Amino acid sequence: MSKIQHRSLYLEVADRVRDLIERGDLAPGERISEKQLCERFGVSRTPLREALKVLASEGLIELLPNRGARVMRLTLKMVKDTYDLMGALEGLSGELACQNISDEGIKAIRALHDEMLRHYRDRNLANYFQVNQKIHEGILAASANEVLQEMYSNLSQRVKRVRYSKKMTDDFWHRAVQDHEHMIIALEARDGKRLGQILRDHLCNKLEAVSLAGVIEEERTLDAANA
């Protein structure tokens, strides 16, 4: 891995560690080795510790008094509570997007949708997730509400590692694609009420998918691990 160059160093480090968490290279509950990460990124402990504070504020890690830090464990309740808020925000973004988006913006999201379908047919899950995320980001951006976008982004960081889980079954993947088909139809019709409801239901379906896939811990497991 290349050494980190400029920009505020601790923010660069935060980006790198966040990526490790989202990819699953740092597992839920895993202790974070400052020594290993400093060597990996070619930085001192000071920017790393500042980066860990940033990630703690995002809910990705927890700082342990006099014991360093570890990756935050996710329980079904924690994810459900987060998805409830995200669903409300994403639903509103769909309603606003239909009011504000340009015809060119709709065409751009349609192009992303078609690209996502190609990745689905090729069974390329990694590329599918990348384009899928761009579609949701495009709808959020089209809402033209910066406060909504910032709130959603902060919440999304907490659950990104489960929302884009590689353990999604074929059945749920098919259902997700169907949801996106309905999304693009509603967007092209500028039916904000319909699009908002589809986006809310889509997150509910995703919660069901990740809970069944076993990527979220049971409350009792978390309690035992923290004991």
PDB file of N, CA, C and O in Angstrom, residues 109-162:
ATOM      1  N   ILE A 109     -28.935   9.338 -14.060  1.00  0.00           N
ATOM      2  CA  ILE A 109     -29.253   8.257 -13.120  1.00  0.00           C
ATOM      3  C   ILE A 109     -29.751   7.029 -13.871  1.00  0.00           C
ATOM      4  O   ILE A 109     -29.447   5.888 -13.501  1.00  0.00           O
ATOM      5  N   ARG A 110     -30.492   7.229 -14.957  1.00  0.00           N
ATOM      6  CA  ARG A 110     -30.913   6.102 -15.799  1.00  0.00           C
ATOM      7  C   ARG A 110     -29.694   5.372 -16.365  1.00  0.00           C
ATOM      8  O   ARG A 110     -29.654   4.136 -16.394  1.00  0.00           O
ATOM      9  N   ALA A 111     -28.670   6.129 -16.783  1.00  0.00           N
ATOM     10  CA  ALA A 111     -27.453   5.508 -17.316  1.00  0.00           C
ATOM     11  C   ALA A 111     -26.754   4.685 -16.243  1.00  0.00           C
ATOM     12  O   ALA A 111     -26.261   3.578 -16.508  1.00  0.00           O
ATOM     13  N   LEU A 112     -26.717   5.205 -15.015  1.00  0.00           N
ATOM     14  CA  LEU A 112     -26.135   4.444 -13.909  1.00  0.00           C
ATOM     15  C   LEU A 112     -26.946   3.178 -13.643  1.00  0.00           C
ATOM     16  O   LEU A 112     -26.384   2.107 -13.382  1.00  0.00           O
ATOM     17  N   HIS A 113     -28.249   3.312 -13.711  1.00  0.00           N
ATOM     18  CA  HIS A 113     -29.124   2.155 -13.492  1.00  0.00           C
ATOM     19  C   HIS A 113     -28.842   1.061 -14.523  1.00  0.00           C
ATOM     20  O   HIS A 113     -28.723  -0.123 -14.173  1.00  0.00           O
ATOM     21  N   ASP A 114     -28.716   1.450 -15.781  1.00  0.00           N
ATOM     22  CA  ASP A 114     -28.438   0.468 -16.832  1.00  0.00           C
ATOM     23  C   ASP A 114     -27.074  -0.185 -16.622  1.00  0.00           C
ATOM     24  O   ASP A 114     -26.905  -1.394 -16.858  1.00  0.00           O
ATOM     25  N   GLU A 115     -26.101   0.611 -16.174  1.00  0.00           N
ATOM     26  CA  GLU A 115     -24.775   0.049 -15.880  1.00  0.00           C
ATOM     27  C   GLU A 115     -24.860  -0.936 -14.719  1.00  0.00           C
ATOM     28  O   GLU A 115     -24.236  -2.007 -14.747  1.00  0.00           O
ATOM     29  N   MET A 116     -25.634  -0.593 -13.694  1.00  0.00           N
ATOM     30  CA  MET A 116     -25.805  -1.482 -12.550  1.00  0.00           C
ATOM     31  C   MET A 116     -26.421  -2.814 -12.977  1.00  0.00           C
ATOM     32  O   MET A 116     -26.016  -3.885 -12.504  1.00  0.00           O
ATOM     33  N   LEU A 117     -27.386  -2.758 -13.886  1.00  0.00           N
ATOM     34  CA  LEU A 117     -28.017  -3.985 -14.370  1.00  0.00           C
ATOM     35  C   LEU A 117     -27.013  -4.877 -15.099  1.00  0.00           C
ATOM     36  O   LEU A 117     -27.077  -6.109 -14.991  1.00  0.00           O
ATOM     37  N   ARG A 118     -26.094  -4.264 -15.835  1.00  0.00           N
ATOM     38  CA  ARG A 118     -25.065  -5.063 -16.520  1.00  0.00           C
ATOM     39  C   ARG A 118     -24.201  -5.797 -15.502  1.00  0.00           C
ATOM     40  O   ARG A 118     -23.868  -6.976 -15.685  1.00  0.00           O
ATOM     41  N   HIS A 119     -23.847  -5.107 -14.425  1.00  0.00           N
ATOM     42  CA  HIS A 119     -23.044  -5.759 -13.384  1.00  0.00           C
ATOM     43  C   HIS A 119     -23.842  -6.866 -12.691  1.00  0.00           C
ATOM     44  O   HIS A 119     -23.279  -7.896 -12.304  1.00  0.00           O
ATOM     45  N   TYR A 120     -25.133  -6.652 -12.543  1.00  0.00           N
ATOM     46  CA  TYR A 120     -25.989  -7.685 -11.950  1.00  0.00           C
ATOM     47  C   TYR A 120     -26.019  -8.929 -12.840  1.00  0.00           C
ATOM     48  O   TYR A 120     -25.874 -10.057 -12.352  1.00  0.00           O
ATOM     49  N   ARG A 121     -26.186  -8.722 -14.136  1.00  0.00           N
ATOM     50  CA  ARG A 121     -26.220  -9.861 -15.056  1.00  0.00           C
ATOM     51  C   ARG A 121     -24.877 -10.584 -15.095  1.00  0.00           C
ATOM     52  O   ARG A 121     -24.829 -11.811 -15.251  1.00  0.00           O
ATOM     53  N   ASP A 122     -23.788  -9.825 -14.912  1.00  0.00           N
ATOM     54  CA  ASP A 122     -22.449 -10.430 -14.897  1.00  0.00           C
ATOM     55  C   ASP A 122     -22.101 -11.022 -13.534  1.00  0.00           C
ATOM     56  O   ASP A 122     -21.021 -11.602 -13.377  1.00  0.00           O
ATOM     57  N   ARG A 123     -22.977 -10.817 -12.546  1.00  0.00           N
ATOM     58  CA  ARG A 123     -22.764 -11.284 -11.165  1.00  0.00           C
ATOM     59  C   ARG A 123     -21.513 -10.664 -10.560  1.00  0.00           C
ATOM     60  O   ARG A 123     -20.805 -11.282  -9.759  1.00  0.00           O
ATOM     61  N   ASN A 124     -21.256  -9.416 -10.930  1.00  0.00           N
ATOM     62  CA  ASN A 124     -20.100  -8.689 -10.403  1.00  0.00           C
ATOM     63  C   ASN A 124     -20.590  -7.836  -9.234  1.00  0.00           C
ATOM     64  O   ASN A 124     -20.992  -6.686  -9.404  1.00  0.00           O
ATOM     65  N   LEU A 125     -20.550  -8.413  -8.039  1.00  0.00           N
ATOM     66  CA  LEU A 125     -21.146  -7.761  -6.877  1.00  0.00           C
ATOM     67  C   LEU A 125     -20.409  -6.486  -6.484  1.00  0.00           C
ATOM     68  O   LEU A 125     -21.036  -5.485  -6.115  1.00  0.00           O
ATOM     69  N   ALA A 126     -19.080  -6.490  -6.579  1.00  0.00           N
ATOM     70  CA  ALA A 126     -18.308  -5.309  -6.177  1.00  0.00           C
ATOM     71  C   ALA A 126     -18.663  -4.103  -7.046  1.00  0.00           C
ATOM     72  O   ALA A 126     -18.936  -3.006  -6.537  1.00  0.00           O
ATOM     73  N   ASN A 127     -18.667  -4.292  -8.366  1.00  0.00           N
ATOM     74  CA  ASN A 127     -19.009  -3.189  -9.264  1.00  0.00           C
ATOM     75  C   ASN A 127     -20.481  -2.806  -9.140  1.00  0.00           C
ATOM     76  O   ASN A 127     -20.843  -1.628  -9.254  1.00  0.00           O
ATOM     77  N   TYR A 128     -21.319  -3.802  -8.903  1.00  0.00           N
ATOM     78  CA  TYR A 128     -22.742  -3.534  -8.691  1.00  0.00           C
ATOM     79  C   TYR A 128     -22.933  -2.592  -7.509  1.00  0.00           C
ATOM     80  O   TYR A 128     -23.676  -1.609  -7.583  1.00  0.00           O
ATOM     81  N   PHE A 129     -22.258  -2.880  -6.397  1.00  0.00           N
ATOM     82  CA  PHE A 129     -22.388  -2.045  -5.206  1.00  0.00           C
ATOM     83  C   PHE A 129     -21.896  -0.623  -5.461  1.00  0.00           C
ATOM     84  O   PHE A 129     -22.485   0.349  -4.987  1.00  0.00           O
ATOM     85  N   GLN A 130     -20.803  -0.492  -6.199  1.00  0.00           N
ATOM     86  CA  GLN A 130     -20.259   0.838  -6.479  1.00  0.00           C
ATOM     87  C   GLN A 130     -21.262   1.696  -7.242  1.00  0.00           C
ATOM     88  O   GLN A 130     -21.498   2.863  -6.897  1.00  0.00           O
ATOM     89  N   VAL A 131     -21.865   1.126  -8.270  1.00  0.00           N
ATOM     90  CA  VAL A 131     -22.816   1.886  -9.076  1.00  0.00           C
ATOM     91  C   VAL A 131     -24.120   2.091  -8.303  1.00  0.00           C
ATOM     92  O   VAL A 131     -24.742   3.156  -8.375  1.00  0.00           O
ATOM     93  N   ASN A 132     -24.522   1.079  -7.557  1.00  0.00           N
ATOM     94  CA  ASN A 132     -25.710   1.195  -6.713  1.00  0.00           C
ATOM     95  C   ASN A 132     -25.590   2.396  -5.779  1.00  0.00           C
ATOM     96  O   ASN A 132     -26.525   3.200  -5.641  1.00  0.00           O
ATOM     97  N   GLN A 133     -24.431   2.533  -5.165  1.00  0.00           N
ATOM     98  CA  GLN A 133     -24.206   3.650  -4.245  1.00  0.00           C
ATOM     99  C   GLN A 133     -24.282   4.985  -4.981  1.00  0.00           C
ATOM    100  O   GLN A 133     -24.827   5.965  -4.466  1.00  0.00           O
ATOM    101  N   LYS A 134     -23.750   5.033  -6.199  1.00  0.00           N
ATOM    102  CA  LYS A 134     -23.797   6.273  -6.983  1.00  0.00           C
ATOM    103  C   LYS A 134     -25.240   6.676  -7.296  1.00  0.00           C
ATOM    104  O   LYS A 134     -25.566   7.869  -7.345  1.00  0.00           O
ATOM    105  N   ILE A 135     -26.102   5.690  -7.514  1.00  0.00           N
ATOM    106  CA  ILE A 135     -27.509   5.988  -7.793  1.00  0.00           C
ATOM    107  C   ILE A 135     -28.160   6.646  -6.583  1.00  0.00           C
ATOM    108  O   ILE A 135     -28.835   7.679  -6.697  1.00  0.00           O
ATOM    109  N   HIS A 136     -27.947   6.055  -5.415  1.00  0.00           N
ATOM    110  CA  HIS A 136     -28.527   6.635  -4.198  1.00  0.00           C
ATOM    111  C   HIS A 136     -27.949   8.028  -3.930  1.00  0.00           C
ATOM    112  O   HIS A 136     -28.678   8.941  -3.526  1.00  0.00           O
ATOM    113  N   GLU A 137     -26.657   8.177  -4.164  1.00  0.00           N
ATOM    114  CA  GLU A 137     -26.029   9.486  -3.969  1.00  0.00           C
ATOM    115  C   GLU A 137     -26.579  10.504  -4.965  1.00  0.00           C
ATOM    116  O   GLU A 137     -26.746  11.686  -4.630  1.00  0.00           O
ATOM    117  N   GLY A 138     -26.865  10.053  -6.189  1.00  0.00           N
ATOM    118  CA  GLY A 138     -27.413  10.947  -7.200  1.00  0.00           C
ATOM    119  C   GLY A 138     -28.795  11.455  -6.825  1.00  0.00           C
ATOM    120  O   GLY A 138     -29.118  12.633  -7.026  1.00  0.00           O
ATOM    121  N   ILE A 139     -29.615  10.575  -6.271  1.00  0.00           N
ATOM    122  CA  ILE A 139     -30.956  10.982  -5.836  1.00  0.00           C
ATOM    123  C   ILE A 139     -30.852  11.946  -4.658  1.00  0.00           C
ATOM    124  O   ILE A 139     -31.560  12.958  -4.600  1.00  0.00           O
ATOM    125  N   LEU A 140     -29.952  11.648  -3.735  1.00  0.00           N
ATOM    126  CA  LEU A 140     -29.752  12.546  -2.596  1.00  0.00           C
ATOM    127  C   LEU A 140     -29.286  13.923  -3.060  1.00  0.00           C
ATOM    128  O   LEU A 140     -29.778  14.952  -2.584  1.00  0.00           O
ATOM    129  N   ALA A 141     -28.341  13.947  -3.992  1.00  0.00           N
ATOM    130  CA  ALA A 141     -27.836  15.225  -4.495  1.00  0.00           C
ATOM    131  C   ALA A 141     -28.938  16.009  -5.197  1.00  0.00           C
ATOM    132  O   ALA A 141     -29.019  17.242  -5.089  1.00  0.00           O
ATOM    133  N   ALA A 142     -29.818  15.292  -5.906  1.00  0.00           N
ATOM    134  CA  ALA A 142     -30.901  15.948  -6.636  1.00  0.00           C
ATOM    135  C   ALA A 142     -31.937  16.554  -5.698  1.00  0.00           C
ATOM    136  O   ALA A 142     -32.735  17.399  -6.118  1.00  0.00           O
ATOM    137  N   SER A 143     -31.925  16.148  -4.430  1.00  0.00           N
ATOM    138  CA  SER A 143     -32.860  16.744  -3.469  1.00  0.00           C
ATOM    139  C   SER A 143     -32.551  18.220  -3.244  1.00  0.00           C
ATOM    140  O   SER A 143     -33.423  18.981  -2.819  1.00  0.00           O
ATOM    141  N   ALA A 144     -31.294  18.610  -3.512  1.00  0.00           N
ATOM    142  CA  ALA A 144     -30.844  19.999  -3.338  1.00  0.00           C
ATOM    143  C   ALA A 144     -30.986  20.468  -1.894  1.00  0.00           C
ATOM    144  O   ALA A 144     -31.143  21.660  -1.630  1.00  0.00           O
ATOM    145  N   ASN A 145     -30.919  19.520  -0.957  1.00  0.00           N
ATOM    146  CA  ASN A 145     -31.011  19.852   0.466  1.00  0.00           C
ATOM    147  C   ASN A 145     -29.710  19.413   1.132  1.00  0.00           C
ATOM    148  O   ASN A 145     -29.511  18.226   1.403  1.00  0.00           O
ATOM    149  N   GLU A 146     -28.820  20.365   1.379  1.00  0.00           N
ATOM    150  CA  GLU A 146     -27.495  20.030   1.887  1.00  0.00           C
ATOM    151  C   GLU A 146     -27.532  19.483   3.310  1.00  0.00           C
ATOM    152  O   GLU A 146     -26.725  18.621   3.671  1.00  0.00           O
ATOM    153  N   VAL A 147     -28.451  19.971   4.130  1.00  0.00           N
ATOM    154  CA  VAL A 147     -28.550  19.475   5.504  1.00  0.00           C
ATOM    155  C   VAL A 147     -28.976  18.008   5.494  1.00  0.00           C
ATOM    156  O   VAL A 147     -28.419  17.170   6.216  1.00  0.00           O
ATOM    157  N   LEU A 148     -29.952  17.685   4.669  1.00  0.00           N
ATOM    158  CA  LEU A 148     -30.405  16.303   4.537  1.00  0.00           C
ATOM    159  C   LEU A 148     -29.250  15.409   4.096  1.00  0.00           C
ATOM    160  O   LEU A 148     -29.041  14.323   4.653  1.00  0.00           O
ATOM    161  N   GLN A 149     -28.499  15.859   3.108  1.00  0.00           N
ATOM    162  CA  GLN A 149     -27.392  15.055   2.586  1.00  0.00           C
ATOM    163  C   GLN A 149     -26.328  14.811   3.650  1.00  0.00           C
ATOM    164  O   GLN A 149     -25.790  13.704   3.763  1.00  0.00           O
ATOM    165  N   GLU A 150     -26.020  15.835   4.436  1.00  0.00           N
ATOM    166  CA  GLU A 150     -25.001  15.686   5.476  1.00  0.00           C
ATOM    167  C   GLU A 150     -25.465  14.719   6.558  1.00  0.00           C
ATOM    168  O   GLU A 150     -24.700  13.850   7.002  1.00  0.00           O
ATOM    169  N   MET A 151     -26.716  14.841   6.979  1.00  0.00           N
ATOM    170  CA  MET A 151     -27.244  13.939   8.003  1.00  0.00           C
ATOM    171  C   MET A 151     -27.243  12.500   7.503  1.00  0.00           C
ATOM    172  O   MET A 151     -26.857  11.569   8.225  1.00  0.00           O
ATOM    173  N   TYR A 152     -27.664  12.319   6.258  1.00  0.00           N
ATOM    174  CA  TYR A 152     -27.719  10.971   5.693  1.00  0.00           C
ATOM    175  C   TYR A 152     -26.321  10.365   5.582  1.00  0.00           C
ATOM    176  O   TYR A 152     -26.111   9.192   5.905  1.00  0.00           O
ATOM    177  N   SER A 153     -25.367  11.176   5.136  1.00  0.00           N
ATOM    178  CA  SER A 153     -23.996  10.686   4.979  1.00  0.00           C
ATOM    179  C   SER A 153     -23.422  10.221   6.310  1.00  0.00           C
ATOM    180  O   SER A 153     -22.774   9.167   6.391  1.00  0.00           O
ATOM    181  N   ASN A 154     -23.663  10.986   7.363  1.00  0.00           N
ATOM    182  CA  ASN A 154     -23.149  10.615   8.681  1.00  0.00           C
ATOM    183  C   ASN A 154     -23.750   9.302   9.166  1.00  0.00           C
ATOM    184  O   ASN A 154     -23.054   8.451   9.732  1.00  0.00           O
ATOM    185  N   LEU A 155     -25.044   9.121   8.943  1.00  0.00           N
ATOM    186  CA  LEU A 155     -25.696   7.878   9.355  1.00  0.00           C
ATOM    187  C   LEU A 155     -25.228   6.705   8.499  1.00  0.00           C
ATOM    188  O   LEU A 155     -24.998   5.600   9.004  1.00  0.00           O
ATOM    189  N   SER A 156     -25.079   6.954   7.214  1.00  0.00           N
ATOM    190  CA  SER A 156     -24.708   5.889   6.286  1.00  0.00           C
ATOM    191  C   SER A 156     -23.344   5.296   6.610  1.00  0.00           C
ATOM    192  O   SER A 156     -23.127   4.085   6.453  1.00  0.00           O
ATOM    193  N   GLN A 157     -22.420   6.135   7.070  1.00  0.00           N
ATOM    194  CA  GLN A 157     -21.084   5.641   7.408  1.00  0.00           C
ATOM    195  C   GLN A 157     -21.146   4.564   8.486  1.00  0.00           C
ATOM    196  O   GLN A 157     -20.343   3.628   8.495  1.00  0.00           O
ATOM    197  N   ARG A 158     -22.112   4.681   9.390  1.00  0.00           N
ATOM    198  CA  ARG A 158     -22.205   3.740  10.504  1.00  0.00           C
ATOM    199  C   ARG A 158     -22.556   2.328  10.049  1.00  0.00           C
ATOM    200  O   ARG A 158     -22.159   1.352  10.680  1.00  0.00           O
ATOM    201  N   VAL A 159     -23.334   2.224   8.972  1.00  0.00           N
ATOM    202  CA  VAL A 159     -23.855   0.907   8.579  1.00  0.00           C
ATOM    203  C   VAL A 159     -23.432   0.494   7.176  1.00  0.00           C
ATOM    204  O   VAL A 159     -23.938  -0.487   6.640  1.00  0.00           O
ATOM    205  N   LYS A 160     -22.507   1.229   6.585  1.00  0.00           N
ATOM    206  CA  LYS A 160     -22.099   0.912   5.217  1.00  0.00           C
ATOM    207  C   LYS A 160     -21.546  -0.497   5.106  1.00  0.00           C
ATOM    208  O   LYS A 160     -21.761  -1.192   4.120  1.00  0.00           O
ATOM    209  N   ARG A 161     -20.853  -0.951   6.146  1.00  0.00           N
ATOM    210  CA  ARG A 161     -20.229  -2.281   6.081  1.00  0.00           C
ATOM    211  C   ARG A 161     -21.259  -3.398   6.053  1.00  0.00           C
ATOM    212  O   ARG A 161     -20.966  -4.502   5.603  1.00  0.00           O
ATOM    213  N   VAL A 162     -22.489  -3.146   6.537  1.00  0.00           N
ATOM    214  CA  VAL A 162     -23.525  -4.173   6.431  1.00  0.00           C
ATOM    215  C   VAL A 162     -24.461  -3.901   5.266  1.00  0.00           C
ATOM    216  O   VAL A 162     -24.991  -4.831   4.658  1.00  0.00           O
TER     217      VAL A 162
END
